[in-house]
CSV table of C-alpha atoms and ligand atoms in Angstrom, one decimal:
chain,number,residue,atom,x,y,z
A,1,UNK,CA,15.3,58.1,76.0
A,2,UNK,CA,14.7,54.6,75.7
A,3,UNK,CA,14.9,51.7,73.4
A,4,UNK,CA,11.8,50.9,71.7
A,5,UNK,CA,12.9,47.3,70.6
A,6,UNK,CA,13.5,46.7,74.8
A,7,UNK,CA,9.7,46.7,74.4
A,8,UNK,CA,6.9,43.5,74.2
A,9,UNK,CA,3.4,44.7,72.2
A,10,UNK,CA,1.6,44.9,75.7
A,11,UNK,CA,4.3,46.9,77.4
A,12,UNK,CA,4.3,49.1,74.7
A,13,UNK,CA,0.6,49.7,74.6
A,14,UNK,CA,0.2,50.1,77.7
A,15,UNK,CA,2.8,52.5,78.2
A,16,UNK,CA,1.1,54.4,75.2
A,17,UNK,CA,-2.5,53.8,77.1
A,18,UNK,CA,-1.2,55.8,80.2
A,19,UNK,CA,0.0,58.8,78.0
A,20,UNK,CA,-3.9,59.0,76.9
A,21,UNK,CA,-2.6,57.5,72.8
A,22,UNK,CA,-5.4,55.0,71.8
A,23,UNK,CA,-4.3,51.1,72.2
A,24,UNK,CA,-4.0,50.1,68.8
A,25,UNK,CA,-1.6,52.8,67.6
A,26,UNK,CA,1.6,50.2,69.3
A,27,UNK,CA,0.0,47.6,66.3
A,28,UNK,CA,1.1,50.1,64.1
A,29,UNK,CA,4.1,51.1,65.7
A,30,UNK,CA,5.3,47.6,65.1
A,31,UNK,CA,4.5,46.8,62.0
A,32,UNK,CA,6.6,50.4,61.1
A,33,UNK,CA,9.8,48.6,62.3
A,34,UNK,CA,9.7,44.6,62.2
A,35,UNK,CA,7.2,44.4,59.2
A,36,UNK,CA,8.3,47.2,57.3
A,37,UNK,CA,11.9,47.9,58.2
A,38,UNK,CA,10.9,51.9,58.8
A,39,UNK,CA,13.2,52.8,61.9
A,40,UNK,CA,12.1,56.7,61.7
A,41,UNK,CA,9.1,58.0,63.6
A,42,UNK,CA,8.5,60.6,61.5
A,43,UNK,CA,7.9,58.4,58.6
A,44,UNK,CA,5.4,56.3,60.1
A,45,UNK,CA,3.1,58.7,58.1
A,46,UNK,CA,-0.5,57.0,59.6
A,47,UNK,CA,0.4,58.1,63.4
A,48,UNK,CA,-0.5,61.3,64.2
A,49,UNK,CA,2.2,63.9,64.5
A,50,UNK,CA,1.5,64.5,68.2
A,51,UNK,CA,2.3,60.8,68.6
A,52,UNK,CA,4.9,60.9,66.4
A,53,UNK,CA,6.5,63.9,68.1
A,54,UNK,CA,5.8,61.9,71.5
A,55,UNK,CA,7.7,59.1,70.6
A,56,UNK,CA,10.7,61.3,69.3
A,57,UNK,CA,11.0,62.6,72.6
A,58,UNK,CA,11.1,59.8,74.3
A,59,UNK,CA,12.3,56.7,72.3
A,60,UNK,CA,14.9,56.0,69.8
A,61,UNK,CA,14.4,52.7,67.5
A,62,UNK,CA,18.0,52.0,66.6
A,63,UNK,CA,20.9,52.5,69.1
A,64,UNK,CA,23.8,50.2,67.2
A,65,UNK,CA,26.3,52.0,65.0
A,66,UNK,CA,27.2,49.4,61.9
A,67,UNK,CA,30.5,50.1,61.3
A,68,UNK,CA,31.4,47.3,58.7
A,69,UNK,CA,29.8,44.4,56.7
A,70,UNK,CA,32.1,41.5,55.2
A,71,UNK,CA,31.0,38.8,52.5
A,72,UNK,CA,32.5,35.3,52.4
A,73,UNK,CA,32.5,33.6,49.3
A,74,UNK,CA,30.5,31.3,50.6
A,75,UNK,CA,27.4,33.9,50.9
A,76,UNK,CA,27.9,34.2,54.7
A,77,UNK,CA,27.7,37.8,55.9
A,78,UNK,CA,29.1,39.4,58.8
A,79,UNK,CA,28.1,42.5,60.4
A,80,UNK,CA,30.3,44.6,62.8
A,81,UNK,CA,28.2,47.1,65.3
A,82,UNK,CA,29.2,49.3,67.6
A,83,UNK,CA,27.9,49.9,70.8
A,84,UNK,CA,27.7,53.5,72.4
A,85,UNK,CA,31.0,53.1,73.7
A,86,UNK,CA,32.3,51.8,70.5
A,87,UNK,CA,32.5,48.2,72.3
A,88,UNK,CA,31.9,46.4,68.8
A,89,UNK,CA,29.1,43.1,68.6
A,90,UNK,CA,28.9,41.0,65.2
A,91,UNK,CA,26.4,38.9,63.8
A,92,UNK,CA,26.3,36.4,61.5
A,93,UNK,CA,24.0,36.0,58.2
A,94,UNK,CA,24.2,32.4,56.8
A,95,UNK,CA,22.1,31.5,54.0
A,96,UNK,CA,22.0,27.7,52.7
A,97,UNK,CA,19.5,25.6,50.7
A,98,UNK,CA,16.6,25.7,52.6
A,99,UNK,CA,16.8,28.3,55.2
A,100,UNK,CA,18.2,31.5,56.3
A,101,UNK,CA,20.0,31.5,59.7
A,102,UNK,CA,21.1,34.3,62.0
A,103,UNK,CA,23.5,33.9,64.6
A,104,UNK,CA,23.7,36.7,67.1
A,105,UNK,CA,25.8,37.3,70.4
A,106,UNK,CA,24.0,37.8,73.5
A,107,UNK,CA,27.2,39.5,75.5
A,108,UNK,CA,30.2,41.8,74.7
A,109,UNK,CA,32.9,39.0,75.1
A,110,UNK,CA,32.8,36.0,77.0
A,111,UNK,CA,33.2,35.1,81.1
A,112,UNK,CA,33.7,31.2,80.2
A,113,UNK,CA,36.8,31.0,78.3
A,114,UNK,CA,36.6,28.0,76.4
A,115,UNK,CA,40.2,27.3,75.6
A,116,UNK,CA,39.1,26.8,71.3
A,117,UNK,CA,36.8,29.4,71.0
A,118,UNK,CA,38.3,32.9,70.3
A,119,UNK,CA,35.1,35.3,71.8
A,120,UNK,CA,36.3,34.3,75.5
A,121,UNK,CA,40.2,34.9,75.2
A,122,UNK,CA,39.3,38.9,75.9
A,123,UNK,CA,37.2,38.7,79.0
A,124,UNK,CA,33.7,40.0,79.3
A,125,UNK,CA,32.4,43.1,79.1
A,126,UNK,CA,29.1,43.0,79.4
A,127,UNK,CA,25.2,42.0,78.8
A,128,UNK,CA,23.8,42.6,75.6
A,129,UNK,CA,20.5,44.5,76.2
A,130,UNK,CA,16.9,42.7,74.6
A,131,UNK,CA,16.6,45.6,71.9
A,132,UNK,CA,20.3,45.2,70.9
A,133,UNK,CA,20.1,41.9,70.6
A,134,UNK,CA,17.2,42.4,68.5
A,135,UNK,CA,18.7,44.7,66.4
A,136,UNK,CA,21.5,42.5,65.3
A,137,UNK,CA,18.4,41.4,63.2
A,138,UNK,CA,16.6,43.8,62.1
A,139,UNK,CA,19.3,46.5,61.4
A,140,UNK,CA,20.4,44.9,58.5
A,141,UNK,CA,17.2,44.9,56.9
A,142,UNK,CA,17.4,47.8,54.4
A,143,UNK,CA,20.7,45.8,53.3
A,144,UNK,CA,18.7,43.1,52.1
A,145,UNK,CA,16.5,45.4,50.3
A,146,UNK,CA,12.5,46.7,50.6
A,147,UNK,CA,11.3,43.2,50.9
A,148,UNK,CA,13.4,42.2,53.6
A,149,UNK,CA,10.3,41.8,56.0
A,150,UNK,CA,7.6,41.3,53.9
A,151,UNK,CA,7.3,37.9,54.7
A,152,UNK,CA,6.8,38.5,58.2
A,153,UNK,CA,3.3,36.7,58.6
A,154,UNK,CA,5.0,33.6,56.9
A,155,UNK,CA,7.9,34.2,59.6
A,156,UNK,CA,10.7,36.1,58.7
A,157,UNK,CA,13.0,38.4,56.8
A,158,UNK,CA,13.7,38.4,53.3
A,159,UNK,CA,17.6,38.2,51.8
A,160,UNK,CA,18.4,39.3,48.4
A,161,UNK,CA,21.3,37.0,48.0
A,162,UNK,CA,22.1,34.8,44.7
A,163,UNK,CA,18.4,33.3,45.4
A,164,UNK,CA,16.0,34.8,47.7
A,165,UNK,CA,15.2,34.0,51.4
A,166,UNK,CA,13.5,34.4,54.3
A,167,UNK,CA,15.3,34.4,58.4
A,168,UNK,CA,13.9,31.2,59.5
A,169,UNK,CA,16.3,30.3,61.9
A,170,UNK,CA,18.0,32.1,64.7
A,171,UNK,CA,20.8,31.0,66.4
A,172,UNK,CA,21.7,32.0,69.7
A,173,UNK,CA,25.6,31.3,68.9
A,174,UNK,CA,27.3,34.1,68.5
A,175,UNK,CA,29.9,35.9,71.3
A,176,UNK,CA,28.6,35.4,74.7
A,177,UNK,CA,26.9,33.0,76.9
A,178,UNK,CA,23.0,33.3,76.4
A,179,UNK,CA,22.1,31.7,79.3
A,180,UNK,CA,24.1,34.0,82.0
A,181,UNK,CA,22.0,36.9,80.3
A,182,UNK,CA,19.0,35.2,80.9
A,183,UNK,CA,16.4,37.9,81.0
A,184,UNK,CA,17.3,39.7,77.9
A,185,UNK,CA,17.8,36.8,76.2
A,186,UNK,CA,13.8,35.4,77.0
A,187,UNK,CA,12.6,38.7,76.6
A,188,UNK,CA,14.3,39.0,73.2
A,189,UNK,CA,12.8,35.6,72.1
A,190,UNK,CA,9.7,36.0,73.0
A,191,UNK,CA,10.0,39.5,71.1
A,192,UNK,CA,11.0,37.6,68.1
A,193,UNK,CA,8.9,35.3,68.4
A,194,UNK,CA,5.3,37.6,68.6
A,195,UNK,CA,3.3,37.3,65.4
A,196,UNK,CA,3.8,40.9,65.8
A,197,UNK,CA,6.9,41.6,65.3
A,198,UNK,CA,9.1,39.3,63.0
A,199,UNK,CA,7.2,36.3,64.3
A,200,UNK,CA,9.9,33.8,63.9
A,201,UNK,CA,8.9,30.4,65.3
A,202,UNK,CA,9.6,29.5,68.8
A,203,UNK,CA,11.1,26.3,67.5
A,204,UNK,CA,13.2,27.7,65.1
A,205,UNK,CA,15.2,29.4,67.6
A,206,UNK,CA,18.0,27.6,69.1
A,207,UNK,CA,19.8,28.5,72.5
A,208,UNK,CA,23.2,27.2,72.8
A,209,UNK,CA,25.3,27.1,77.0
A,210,UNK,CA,28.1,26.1,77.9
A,211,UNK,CA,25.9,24.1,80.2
A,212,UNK,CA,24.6,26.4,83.1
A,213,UNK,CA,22.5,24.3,85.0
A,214,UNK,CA,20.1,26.8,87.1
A,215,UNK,CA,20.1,28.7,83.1
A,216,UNK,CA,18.5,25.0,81.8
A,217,UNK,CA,16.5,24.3,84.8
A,218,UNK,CA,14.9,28.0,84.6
A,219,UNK,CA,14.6,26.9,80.7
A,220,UNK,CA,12.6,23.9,81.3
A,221,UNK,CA,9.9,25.7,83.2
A,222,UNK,CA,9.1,28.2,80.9
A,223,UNK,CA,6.8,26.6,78.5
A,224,UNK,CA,8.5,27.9,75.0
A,225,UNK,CA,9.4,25.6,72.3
A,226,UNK,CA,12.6,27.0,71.7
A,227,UNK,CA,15.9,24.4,71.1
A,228,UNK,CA,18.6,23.4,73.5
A,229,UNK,CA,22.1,23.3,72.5
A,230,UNK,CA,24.2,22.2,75.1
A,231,UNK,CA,28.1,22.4,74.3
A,232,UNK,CA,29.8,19.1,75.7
A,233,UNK,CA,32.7,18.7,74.0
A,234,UNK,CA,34.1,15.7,75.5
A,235,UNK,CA,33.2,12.1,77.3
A,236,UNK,CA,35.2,12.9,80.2
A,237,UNK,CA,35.5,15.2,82.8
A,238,UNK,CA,39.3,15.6,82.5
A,239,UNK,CA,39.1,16.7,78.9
A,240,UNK,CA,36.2,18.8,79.7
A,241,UNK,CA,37.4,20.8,82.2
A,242,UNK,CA,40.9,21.0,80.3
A,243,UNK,CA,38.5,22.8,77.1
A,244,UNK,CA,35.6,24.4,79.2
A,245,UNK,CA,36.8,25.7,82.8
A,246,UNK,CA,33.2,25.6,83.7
A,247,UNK,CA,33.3,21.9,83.6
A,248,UNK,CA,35.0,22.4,87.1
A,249,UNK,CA,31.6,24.4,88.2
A,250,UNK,CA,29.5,22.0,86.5
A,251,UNK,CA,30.7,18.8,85.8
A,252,UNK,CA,29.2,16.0,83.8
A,253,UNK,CA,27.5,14.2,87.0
A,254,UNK,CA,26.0,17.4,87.6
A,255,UNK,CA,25.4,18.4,84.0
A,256,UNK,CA,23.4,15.3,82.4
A,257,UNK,CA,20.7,14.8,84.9
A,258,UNK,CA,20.5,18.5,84.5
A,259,UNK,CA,19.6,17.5,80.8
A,260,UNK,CA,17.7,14.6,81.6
A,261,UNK,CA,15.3,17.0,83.6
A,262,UNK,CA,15.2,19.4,80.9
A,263,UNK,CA,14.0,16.4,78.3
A,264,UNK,CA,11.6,15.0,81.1
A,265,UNK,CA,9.9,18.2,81.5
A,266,UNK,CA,9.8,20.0,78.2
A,267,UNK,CA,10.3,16.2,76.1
A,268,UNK,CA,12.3,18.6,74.0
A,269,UNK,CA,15.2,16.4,72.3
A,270,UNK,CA,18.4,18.7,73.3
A,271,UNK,CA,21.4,18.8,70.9
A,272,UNK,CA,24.8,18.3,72.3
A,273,UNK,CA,27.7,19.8,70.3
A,274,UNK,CA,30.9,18.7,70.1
A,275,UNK,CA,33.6,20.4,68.9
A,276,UNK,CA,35.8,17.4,67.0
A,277,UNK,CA,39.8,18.3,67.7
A,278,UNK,CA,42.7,16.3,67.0
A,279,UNK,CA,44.5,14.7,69.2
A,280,UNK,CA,42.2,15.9,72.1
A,281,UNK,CA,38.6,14.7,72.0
A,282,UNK,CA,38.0,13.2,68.6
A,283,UNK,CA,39.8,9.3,69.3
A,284,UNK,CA,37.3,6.6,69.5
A,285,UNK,CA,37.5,6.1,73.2
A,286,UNK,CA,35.6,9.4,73.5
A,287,UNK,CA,33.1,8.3,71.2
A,288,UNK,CA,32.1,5.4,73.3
A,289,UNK,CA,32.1,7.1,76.2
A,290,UNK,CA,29.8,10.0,75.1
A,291,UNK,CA,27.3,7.3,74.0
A,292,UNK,CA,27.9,5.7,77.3
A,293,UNK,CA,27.0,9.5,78.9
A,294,UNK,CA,24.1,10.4,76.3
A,295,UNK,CA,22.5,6.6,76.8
A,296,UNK,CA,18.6,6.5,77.5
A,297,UNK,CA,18.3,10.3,76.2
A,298,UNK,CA,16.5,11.0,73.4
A,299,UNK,CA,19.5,13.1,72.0
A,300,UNK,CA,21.5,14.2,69.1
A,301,UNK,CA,24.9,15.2,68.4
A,302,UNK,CA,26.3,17.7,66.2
A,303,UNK,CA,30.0,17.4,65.5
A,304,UNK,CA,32.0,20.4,64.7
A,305,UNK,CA,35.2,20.3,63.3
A,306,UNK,CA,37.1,22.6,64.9
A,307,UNK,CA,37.7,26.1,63.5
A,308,UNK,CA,41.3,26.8,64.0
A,309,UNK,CA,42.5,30.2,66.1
A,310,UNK,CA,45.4,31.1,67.6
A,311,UNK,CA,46.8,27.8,65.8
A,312,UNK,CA,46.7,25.9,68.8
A,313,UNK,CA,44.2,23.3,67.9
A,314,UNK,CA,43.4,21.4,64.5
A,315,UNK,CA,40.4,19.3,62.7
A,316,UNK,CA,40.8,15.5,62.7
A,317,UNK,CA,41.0,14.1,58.8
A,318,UNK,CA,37.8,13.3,57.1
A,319,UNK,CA,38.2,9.3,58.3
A,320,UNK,CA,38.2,10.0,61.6
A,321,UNK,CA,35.5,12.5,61.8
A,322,UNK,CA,33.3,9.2,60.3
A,323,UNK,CA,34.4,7.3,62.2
A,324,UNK,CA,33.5,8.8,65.3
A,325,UNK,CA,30.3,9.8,63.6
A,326,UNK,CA,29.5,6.3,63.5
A,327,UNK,CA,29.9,4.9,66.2
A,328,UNK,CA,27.3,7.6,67.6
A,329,UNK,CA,24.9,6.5,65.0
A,330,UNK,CA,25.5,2.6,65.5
A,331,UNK,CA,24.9,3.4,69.0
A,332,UNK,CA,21.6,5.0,68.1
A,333,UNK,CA,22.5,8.6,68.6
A,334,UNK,CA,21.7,10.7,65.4
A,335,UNK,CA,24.6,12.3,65.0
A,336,UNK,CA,25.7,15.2,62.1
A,337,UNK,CA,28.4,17.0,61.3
A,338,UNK,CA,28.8,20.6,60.7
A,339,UNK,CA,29.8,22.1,57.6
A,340,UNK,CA,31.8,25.4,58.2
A,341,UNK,CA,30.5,29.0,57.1
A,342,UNK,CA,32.5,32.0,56.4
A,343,UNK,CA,35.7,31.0,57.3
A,344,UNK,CA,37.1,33.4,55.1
A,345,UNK,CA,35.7,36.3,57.0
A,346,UNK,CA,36.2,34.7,60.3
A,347,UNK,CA,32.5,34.3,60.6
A,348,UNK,CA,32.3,30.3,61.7
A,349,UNK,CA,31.6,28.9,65.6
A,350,UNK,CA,34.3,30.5,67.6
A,351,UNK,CA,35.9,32.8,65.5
A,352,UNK,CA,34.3,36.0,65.9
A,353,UNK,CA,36.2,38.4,68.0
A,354,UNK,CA,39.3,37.3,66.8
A,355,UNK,CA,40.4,41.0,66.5
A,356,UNK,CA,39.5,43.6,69.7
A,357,UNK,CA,38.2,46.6,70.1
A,358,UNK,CA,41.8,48.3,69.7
A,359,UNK,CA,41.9,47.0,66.4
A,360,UNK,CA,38.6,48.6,65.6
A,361,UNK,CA,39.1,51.4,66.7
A,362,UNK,CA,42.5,52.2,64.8
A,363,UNK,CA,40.3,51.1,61.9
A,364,UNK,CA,37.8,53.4,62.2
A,365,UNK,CA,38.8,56.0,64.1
A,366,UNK,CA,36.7,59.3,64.5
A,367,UNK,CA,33.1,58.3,62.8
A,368,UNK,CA,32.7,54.7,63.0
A,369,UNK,CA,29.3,55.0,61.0
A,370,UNK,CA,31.2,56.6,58.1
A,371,UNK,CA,33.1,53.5,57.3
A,372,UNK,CA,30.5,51.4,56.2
B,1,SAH,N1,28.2,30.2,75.0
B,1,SAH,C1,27.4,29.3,74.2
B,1,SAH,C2,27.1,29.9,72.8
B,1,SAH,C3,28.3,30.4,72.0
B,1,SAH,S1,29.4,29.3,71.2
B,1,SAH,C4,27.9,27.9,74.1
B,1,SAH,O1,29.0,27.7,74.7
B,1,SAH,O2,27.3,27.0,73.6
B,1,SAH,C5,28.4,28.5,70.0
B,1,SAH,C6,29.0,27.1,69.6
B,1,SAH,O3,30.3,27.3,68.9
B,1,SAH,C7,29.4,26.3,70.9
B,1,SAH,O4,29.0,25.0,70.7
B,1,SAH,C8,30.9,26.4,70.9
B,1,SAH,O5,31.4,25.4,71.7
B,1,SAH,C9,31.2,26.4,69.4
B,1,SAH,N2,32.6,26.8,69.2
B,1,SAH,C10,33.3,27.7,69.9
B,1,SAH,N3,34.6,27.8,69.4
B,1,SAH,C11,34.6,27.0,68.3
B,1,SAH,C12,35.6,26.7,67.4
B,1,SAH,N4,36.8,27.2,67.4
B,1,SAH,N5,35.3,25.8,66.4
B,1,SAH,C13,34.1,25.2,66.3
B,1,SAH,N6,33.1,25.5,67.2
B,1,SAH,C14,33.4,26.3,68.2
């Protein structure tokens, strides 16, 4: 059996050409799931039933268990999968104003260990596949109700929250590094991205590393319009490396020409985040010095208060987050900061997998898929 979402338009047509189906019939095959939400061959009532009974043999459409959903009051949602091995993956809903975001994990866990971020401090499992990183998308579509993909030509999926939107923006920020699951990850945008499927805008997805360099040179060459987020962090290598131990790997000398190249190729304007944490990173000093690093690039910053876990680490006040803001801006750097989502739920930037796969699993013992 294999995962249908693993599959582009053109591999699945002509996989369906060899077995002697007609071309067309993997259109239609498509619109069933990513236009329509309908993740049951036998309901794709205008295939006929030998291809129906075809595709039943051989493919299955969804292979994540959702186990749990959680709702911040904020309007954030959450949603807990699990894998075949009950390994569980979450992703992240986040409606504001003008747009509908998804943030998805790319890997079960994290190799990279950033010493803030909570999805490292277990290790890492493994890759996320293409179709389950898909899925973290369109699984949740029948929660949102029948429209949920109506807008699909427009781009996007529809939520039925206090006021109606569609997903038109998808974060690649969840747990994991996207970059160190290269393949999948591509594969999985450009999947997205198909006026075929959900169509969502190559620009309006945004792939965040910890700052893998032969991940960003392989980037650069591959002539999508997706975003670059590259997680810096800090001015200096010292304070790098003491918050990202694969500063030590890839340090800043090594790092911004890295980024230069990608913005002299692609003249794509990357986004550097930096996670703002008292007493570490967020004094002026390292203000001046990241404009010092980001100088000449046509960059912008996004600051991220830190969200607390383990305790260890806390937000700068309100001042000093301006502060350093400013200095960014009077240096000619747009800069923003980052308003947290779902903290209630533990849904904001580095705190999913706060709990582990034990605690699941006491949780829902015996049939995860009955606890929904
Ligand atoms: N591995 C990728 C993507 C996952 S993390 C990366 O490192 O970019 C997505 C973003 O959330 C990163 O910028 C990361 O540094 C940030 N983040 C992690 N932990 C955080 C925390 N506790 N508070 C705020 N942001 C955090």
């Amino acid at each position: 059996m294999q995962a249908i979402l693993d599959l582009t338009i053109k591999d699945l047509e002509y996989y369906l050409k060899s077995k002697g189906f007609p071309n067309f019939t993997a259109r239609q095959i498509f619109s069933w799931i990513y236009k329509k939400a309908i993740f049951d061959f036998e309901r794709m009532s205008d295939l006929s039933k030998s291809l129906r009974n075809f595709l039943k043999q051989n493919f299955y459409i969804l292979g994540l268990a959702l186990i749990q959903k959680q709702i911040s009051s904020d309007g954030t949602q959450k949603f807990f999968f699990s894998l075949s091995n009950q390994q569980v993956i979450e992703s992240v809903f986040i409606p504001t104003p003008r747009r509908l975001t998804v943030c998805i994990s790319t890997q079960v866990g994290c190799k990279f260990a950033c010493r803030f971020c909570a999805s490292g401090a277990q290790g890492w499992q493994r890759n996320l596949t293409s179709a389950e990183i898909i899925e973290q998308i369109i699984y949740p579509a029948p929660f949102f109700g029948t429209k949920f993909f109506e807008n699909a030509e427009r781009c996007g999926i529809y939520l039925k929250t206090a006021s109606a939107r569609v997903v038109n923006n998808l974060v690649f920020m969840g747990v994991g590094e996207p970059l160190d699951n290269y393949d999948h990850v591509l594969k999985a945008v450009r999947i997205l991205n198909s006026p075929d499927s959900v169509n969502i805008g190559a620009r309006k997805m945004t792939i965040s590393t910890c700052g893998l360099i032969a991940g960003i040179q392989r980037l650069a060459g591959e002539n999508l319009q997706v975003e670059l987020s590259v997680s810096l962090h800090a001015g200096d290598n010292q304070t790098r490396t003491y918050l990202m131990p694969i500063n030590k790997k890839f340090p800043l000398e090594k790092l911004l020409p890295a980024c230069r190249n990608y913005y002299k190729k692609t003249k794509r304007q990357i986004t550097f985040e930096y996670v703002l944490i008292q007493g570490i990173n967020s004094d002026l000093r390292q203000a001046r010095k990241l404009t010092k690093l980001l100088a000449g690039l046509d960059a912008k910053v996004n600051l991220i208060p830190v969200n607390p876990f383990r305790n260890e680490f806390s937000r700068p006040n309100k001042l000093e987050i301006l502060l350093f803001r400013d200095i960014l801006l009077k240096a000619g750097i747009p800069a923003t900061i980052r308003r947290p989502r779902g903290v209630d739920i533990h849904a904001a930037c580095g705190q999913l997998r706060l709990r582990s796969n034990e605690d699941y699993k006491r949780d829902f013992e015996g049939d995860l898929s009955a606890a929904i």
